[in-house]
XYZ file of C-alpha atoms in Angstrom:
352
model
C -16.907 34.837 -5.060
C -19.855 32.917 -3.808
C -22.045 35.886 -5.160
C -20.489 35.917 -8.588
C -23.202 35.377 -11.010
C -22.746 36.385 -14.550
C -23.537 35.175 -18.314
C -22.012 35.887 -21.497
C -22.278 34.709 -25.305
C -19.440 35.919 -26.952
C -20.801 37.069 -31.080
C -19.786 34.894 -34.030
C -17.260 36.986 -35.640
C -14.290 36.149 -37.706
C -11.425 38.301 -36.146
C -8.524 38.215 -38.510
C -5.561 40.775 -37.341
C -1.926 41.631 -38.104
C -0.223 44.162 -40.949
C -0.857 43.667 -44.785
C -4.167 40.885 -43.919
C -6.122 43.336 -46.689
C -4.489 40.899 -48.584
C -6.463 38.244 -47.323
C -9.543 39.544 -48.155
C -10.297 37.724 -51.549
C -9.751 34.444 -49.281
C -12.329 35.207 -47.118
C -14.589 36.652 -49.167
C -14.531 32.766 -50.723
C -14.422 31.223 -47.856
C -18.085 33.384 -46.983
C -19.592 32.006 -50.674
C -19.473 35.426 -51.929
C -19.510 36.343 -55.544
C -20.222 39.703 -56.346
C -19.092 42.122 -53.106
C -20.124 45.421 -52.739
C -17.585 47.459 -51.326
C -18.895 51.048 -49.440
C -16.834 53.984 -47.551
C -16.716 57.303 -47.197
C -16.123 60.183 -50.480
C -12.677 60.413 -48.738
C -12.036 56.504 -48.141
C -12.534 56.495 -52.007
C -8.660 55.450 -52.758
C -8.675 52.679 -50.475
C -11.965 51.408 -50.808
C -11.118 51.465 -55.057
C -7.811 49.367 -53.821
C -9.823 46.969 -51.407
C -11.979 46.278 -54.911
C -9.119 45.684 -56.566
C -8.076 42.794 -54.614
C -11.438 41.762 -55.158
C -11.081 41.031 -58.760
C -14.247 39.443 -60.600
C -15.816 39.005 -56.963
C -16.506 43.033 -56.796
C -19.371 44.759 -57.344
C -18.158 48.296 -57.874
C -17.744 50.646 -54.904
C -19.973 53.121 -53.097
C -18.596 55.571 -51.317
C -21.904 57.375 -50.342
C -21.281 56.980 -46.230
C -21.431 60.118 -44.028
C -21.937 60.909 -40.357
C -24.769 59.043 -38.736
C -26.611 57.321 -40.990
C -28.710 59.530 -42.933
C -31.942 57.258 -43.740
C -31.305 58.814 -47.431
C -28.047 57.769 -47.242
C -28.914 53.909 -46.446
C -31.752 53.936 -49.109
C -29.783 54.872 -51.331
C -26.938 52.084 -50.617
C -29.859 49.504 -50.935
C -30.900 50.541 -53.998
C -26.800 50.929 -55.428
C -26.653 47.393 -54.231
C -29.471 46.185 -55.624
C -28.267 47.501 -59.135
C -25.285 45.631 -58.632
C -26.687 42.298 -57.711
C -24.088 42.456 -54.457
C -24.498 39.357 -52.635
C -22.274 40.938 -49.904
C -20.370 43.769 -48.420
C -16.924 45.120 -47.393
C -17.478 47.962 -45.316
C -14.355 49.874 -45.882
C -13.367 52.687 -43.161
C -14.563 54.158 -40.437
C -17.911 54.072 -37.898
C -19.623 55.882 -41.215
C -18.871 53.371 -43.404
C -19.439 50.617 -41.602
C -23.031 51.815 -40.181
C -23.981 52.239 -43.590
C -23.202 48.732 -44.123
C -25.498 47.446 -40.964
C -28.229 50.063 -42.326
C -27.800 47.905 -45.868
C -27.290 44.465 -44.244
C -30.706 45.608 -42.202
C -32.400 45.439 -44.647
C -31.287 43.043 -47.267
C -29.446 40.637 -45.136
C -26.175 40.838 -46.967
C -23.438 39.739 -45.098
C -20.451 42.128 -44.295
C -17.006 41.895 -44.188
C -15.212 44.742 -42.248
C -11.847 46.257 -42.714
C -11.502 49.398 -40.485
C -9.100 52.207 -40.751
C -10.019 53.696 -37.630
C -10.507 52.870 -33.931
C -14.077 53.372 -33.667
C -14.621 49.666 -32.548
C -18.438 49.745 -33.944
C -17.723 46.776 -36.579
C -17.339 44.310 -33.656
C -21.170 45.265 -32.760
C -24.164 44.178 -33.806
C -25.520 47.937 -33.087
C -27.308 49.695 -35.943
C -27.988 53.455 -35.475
C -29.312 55.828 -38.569
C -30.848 59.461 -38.190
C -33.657 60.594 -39.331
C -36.010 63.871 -38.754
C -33.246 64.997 -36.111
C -33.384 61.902 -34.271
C -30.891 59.207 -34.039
C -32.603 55.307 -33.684
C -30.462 52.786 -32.800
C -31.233 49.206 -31.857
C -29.199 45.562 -31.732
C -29.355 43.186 -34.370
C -27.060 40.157 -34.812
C -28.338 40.084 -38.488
C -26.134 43.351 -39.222
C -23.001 41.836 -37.127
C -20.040 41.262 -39.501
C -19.146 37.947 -40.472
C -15.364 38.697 -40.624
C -13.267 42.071 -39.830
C -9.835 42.434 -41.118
C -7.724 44.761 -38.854
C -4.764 45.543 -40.791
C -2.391 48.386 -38.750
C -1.002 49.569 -41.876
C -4.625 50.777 -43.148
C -4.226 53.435 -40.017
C -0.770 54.925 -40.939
C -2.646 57.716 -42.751
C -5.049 58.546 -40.076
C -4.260 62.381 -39.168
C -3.244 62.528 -35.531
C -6.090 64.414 -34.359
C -8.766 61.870 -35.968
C -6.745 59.116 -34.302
C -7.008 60.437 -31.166
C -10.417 61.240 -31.508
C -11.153 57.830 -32.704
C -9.269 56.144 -29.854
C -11.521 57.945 -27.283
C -14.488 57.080 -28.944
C -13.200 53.420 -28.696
C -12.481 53.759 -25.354
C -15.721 54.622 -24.637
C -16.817 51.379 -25.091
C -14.970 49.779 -22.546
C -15.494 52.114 -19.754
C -19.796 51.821 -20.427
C -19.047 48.137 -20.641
C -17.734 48.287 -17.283
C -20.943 49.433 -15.636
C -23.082 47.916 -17.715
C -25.928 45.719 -16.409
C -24.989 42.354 -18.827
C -21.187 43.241 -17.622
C -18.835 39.714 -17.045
C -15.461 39.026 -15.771
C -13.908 38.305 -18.678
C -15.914 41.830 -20.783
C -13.917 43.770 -17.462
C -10.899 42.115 -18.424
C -11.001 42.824 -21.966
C -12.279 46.719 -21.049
C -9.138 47.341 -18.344
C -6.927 45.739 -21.027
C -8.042 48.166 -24.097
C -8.416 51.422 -22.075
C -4.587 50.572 -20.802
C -3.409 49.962 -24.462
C -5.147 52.993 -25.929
C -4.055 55.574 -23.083
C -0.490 54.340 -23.526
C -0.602 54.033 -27.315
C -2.127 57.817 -28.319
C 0.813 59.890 -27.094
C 3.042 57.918 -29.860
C 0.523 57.978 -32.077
C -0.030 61.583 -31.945
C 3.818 62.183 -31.860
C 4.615 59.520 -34.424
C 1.877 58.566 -36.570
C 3.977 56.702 -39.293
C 5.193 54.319 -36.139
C 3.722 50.777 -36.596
C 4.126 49.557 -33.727
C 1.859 52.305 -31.320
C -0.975 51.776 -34.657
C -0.853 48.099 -33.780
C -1.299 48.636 -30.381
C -4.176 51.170 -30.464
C -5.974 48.854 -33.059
C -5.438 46.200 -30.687
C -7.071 48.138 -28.076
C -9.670 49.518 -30.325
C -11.078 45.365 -31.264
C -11.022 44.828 -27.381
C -13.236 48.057 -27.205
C -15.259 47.148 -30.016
C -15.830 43.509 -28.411
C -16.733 44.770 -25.148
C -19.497 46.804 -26.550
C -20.813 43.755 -28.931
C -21.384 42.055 -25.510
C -22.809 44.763 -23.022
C -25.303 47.476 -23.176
C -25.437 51.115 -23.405
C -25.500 53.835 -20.512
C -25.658 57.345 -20.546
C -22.509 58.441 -22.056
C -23.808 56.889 -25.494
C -27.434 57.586 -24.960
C -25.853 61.518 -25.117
C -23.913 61.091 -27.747
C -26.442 59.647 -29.638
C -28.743 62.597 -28.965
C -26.499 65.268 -30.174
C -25.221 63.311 -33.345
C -29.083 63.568 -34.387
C -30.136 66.479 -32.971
C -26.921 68.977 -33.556
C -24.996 66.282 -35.962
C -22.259 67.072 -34.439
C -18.872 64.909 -35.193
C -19.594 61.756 -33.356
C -15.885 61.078 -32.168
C -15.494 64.225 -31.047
C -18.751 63.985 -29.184
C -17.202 61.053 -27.613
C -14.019 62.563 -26.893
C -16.102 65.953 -25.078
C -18.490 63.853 -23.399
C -16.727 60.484 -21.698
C -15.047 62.209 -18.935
C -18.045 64.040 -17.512
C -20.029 60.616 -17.935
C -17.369 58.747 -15.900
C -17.292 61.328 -13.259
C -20.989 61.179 -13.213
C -21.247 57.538 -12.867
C -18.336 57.565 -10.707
C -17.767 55.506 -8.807
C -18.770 52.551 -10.797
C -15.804 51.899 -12.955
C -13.477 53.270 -11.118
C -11.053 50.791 -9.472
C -11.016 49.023 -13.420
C -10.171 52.402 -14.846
C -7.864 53.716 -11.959
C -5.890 50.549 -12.588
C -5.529 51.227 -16.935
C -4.978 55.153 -16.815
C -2.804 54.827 -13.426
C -4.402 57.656 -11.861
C -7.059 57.840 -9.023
C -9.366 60.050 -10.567
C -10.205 58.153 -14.335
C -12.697 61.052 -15.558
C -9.860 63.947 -14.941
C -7.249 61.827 -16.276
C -9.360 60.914 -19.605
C -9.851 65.182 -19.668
C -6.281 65.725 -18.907
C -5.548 62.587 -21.912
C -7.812 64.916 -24.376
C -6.143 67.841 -23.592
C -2.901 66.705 -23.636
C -3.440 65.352 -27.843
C -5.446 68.733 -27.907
C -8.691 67.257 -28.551
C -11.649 69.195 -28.102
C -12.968 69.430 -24.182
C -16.164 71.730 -25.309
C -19.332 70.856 -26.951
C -18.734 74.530 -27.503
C -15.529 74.122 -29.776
C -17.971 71.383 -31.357
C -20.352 74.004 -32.621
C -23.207 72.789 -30.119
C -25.667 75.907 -29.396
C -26.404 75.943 -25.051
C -29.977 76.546 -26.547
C -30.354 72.778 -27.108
C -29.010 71.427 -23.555
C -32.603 71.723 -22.095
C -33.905 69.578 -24.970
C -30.672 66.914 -24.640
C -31.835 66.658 -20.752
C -35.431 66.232 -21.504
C -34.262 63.090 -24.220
C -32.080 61.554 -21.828
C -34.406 61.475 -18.776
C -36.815 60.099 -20.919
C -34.895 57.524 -22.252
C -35.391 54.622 -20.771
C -31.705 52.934 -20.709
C -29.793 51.230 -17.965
C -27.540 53.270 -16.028
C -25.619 52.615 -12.368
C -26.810 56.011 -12.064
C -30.040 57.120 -12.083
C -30.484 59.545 -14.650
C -31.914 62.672 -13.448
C -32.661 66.515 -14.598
C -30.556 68.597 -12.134
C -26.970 65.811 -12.481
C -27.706 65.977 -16.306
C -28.226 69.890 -16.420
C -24.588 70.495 -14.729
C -22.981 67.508 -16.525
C -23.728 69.112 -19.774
C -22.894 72.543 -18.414
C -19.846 71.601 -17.210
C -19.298 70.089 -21.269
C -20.128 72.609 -22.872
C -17.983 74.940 -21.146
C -15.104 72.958 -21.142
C -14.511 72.569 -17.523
C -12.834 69.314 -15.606
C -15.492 67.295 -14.991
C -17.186 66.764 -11.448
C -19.097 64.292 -10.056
């Protein structure tokens, strides 16, 4: 231990979890000084979002449920403009990754402060990670203006998920943790939470996938999904989001799938930094295979190919990622990269 040397701020958010807190969020929309709250999701969030505005009463602003995939630049301008119209002096983001990256893209601009009520495991409103695509390119960047001021995880809000987009979600969560393991502003206490959310979301998918009306597996993989989300908020990002990140701009391809395709090759790639954390939360000596084996067992995607990616644009990925210019415990280099993606795109068990 005498070589233990470490910092860590944890991010001022307001974490506010258990079933039916939606209900709370009139309370803390007060308790913010908020008056007139936008609320945005997805087109198919619409229902819930309308019901989150609802609760709002006089405090809401209407709803905008112009989100999609990846930020769109379009799509942000025009959320800045819908909320300007409205004379929103906040936000509830209300959904998934989409809707609340629309809300950082928004907040990034305006400086409107967000509240956050996922109904997925994406983890992203913990972060204070923008990312929005333009030209083919995704930009991303940290910003603790866009970090939400409060996120209500209510388990109930999940019961609807399809088991497929759960489990798709979960491994883009999960995700977050392993990076956060490796990553060069890594802690004791970011490990901890990263062994602890990778252990609840392996165990919890199987039930979820089996039973997806069960409460009690939803509560534990949105446990396990704020852990994830919080682990990111306080590390940086390697390789395995540096290529997602790529292909969600270049190919727009569905970016917890991506995830799901991509984070066992990554791990065995890295390997073996991360390894003894993740050995010890999936139970198995080989993480990367068992994370494969997870995804095949929910029967996730295990191909960029099944994703719709074309091989014609692996050379291009490679040439994006070499030059990118992000820490890695790897070093991040043509000929690893070239089989990596091969091996993803094919489908194969990953190597390292």
């Amino acid at each position: 231990m005498d070589a233990l040397r470490f910092a860590y701020r944890p991010l001022p958010v307001r974490v506010v979890f258990g079933k039916g807190v939606l209900g709370d969020l009139p309370a803390e929309v007060d308790a913010l000084g908020l008056s007139r709250v936008l609320v945005l999701s997805t087109p198919g969030r619409r229902a819930g979002a309308e019901r989150a505005a609802s609760l709002l009463g006089n405090r809401g602003a209407g709803v905008h449920a112009g989100a999609v995939m990846h930020v769109p630049v379009e799509a942000a301008a025009e959320a800045c403009r819908v909320a300007e119209a409205a004379r929103a002096d906040g936000l509830v983001s209300f959904g998934g990754g989409s809707a609340v990256g629309l809300a950082k893209a928004v907040t990034k601009e305006t400086d409107l402060p967000i509240v956050a009520v996922p109904t997925t495991y994406a983890g992203s409103e913990m972060t204070p990670t923008w990312g929005m695509t333009e030209d083919g390119v995704k930009r991303t960047g940290r910003d603790e203006r866009v970090l939400a001021r409060t996120v209500l995880y209510d388990p109930s809000l999940t019961l609807g998920l399809p088991p497929a987009v759960s489990a798709a979600s979960a491994m883009n969560a999960m995700a977050h943790a392993a990076e956060a393991l490796y990553a060069p502003d890594a802690s004791p206490i970011v490990s901890l939470m990263a062994e602890e959310a990778v252990r609840e979301l392996a165990g919890a998918l199987p039930e979820v996938v089996r039973e997806p009306g069960g409460l009690a597996a939803r509560t534990r993989a949105l446990y396990g999904a704020w852990l994830c989300g919080t682990c990111l908020s306080a590390t940086t990002m390697g390789l395995h989001h540096k290529l997602c990140h790529i292909f969600g701009g270049l190919l727009n391809l569905p970016h917890a799938e991506t995830h799901t395709v991509l984070l066992p090759h990554a791990l065995a790639y890295n390997a073996p930094a991360a390894v003894p954390e993740l050995r010890r939360a999936l139970g198995r000596d080989d993480p990367a295979r068992a994370l494969w084996d997870l995804s095949g067992s929910l029967g996730l995607p295990r191909s960029l190919k099944e994703l719709g990616a074309d091989p014609v644009h692996l050379e291009d990925v490679v040439a994006r990622a070499v030059g990118g210019g992000f820490a890695n415990p790897r070093p991040v280099e043509e000929a690893g990269l070239r089989v990596l993606l091969r091996n993803a795109w094919e489908g194969r068990p990953p190597v390292a």
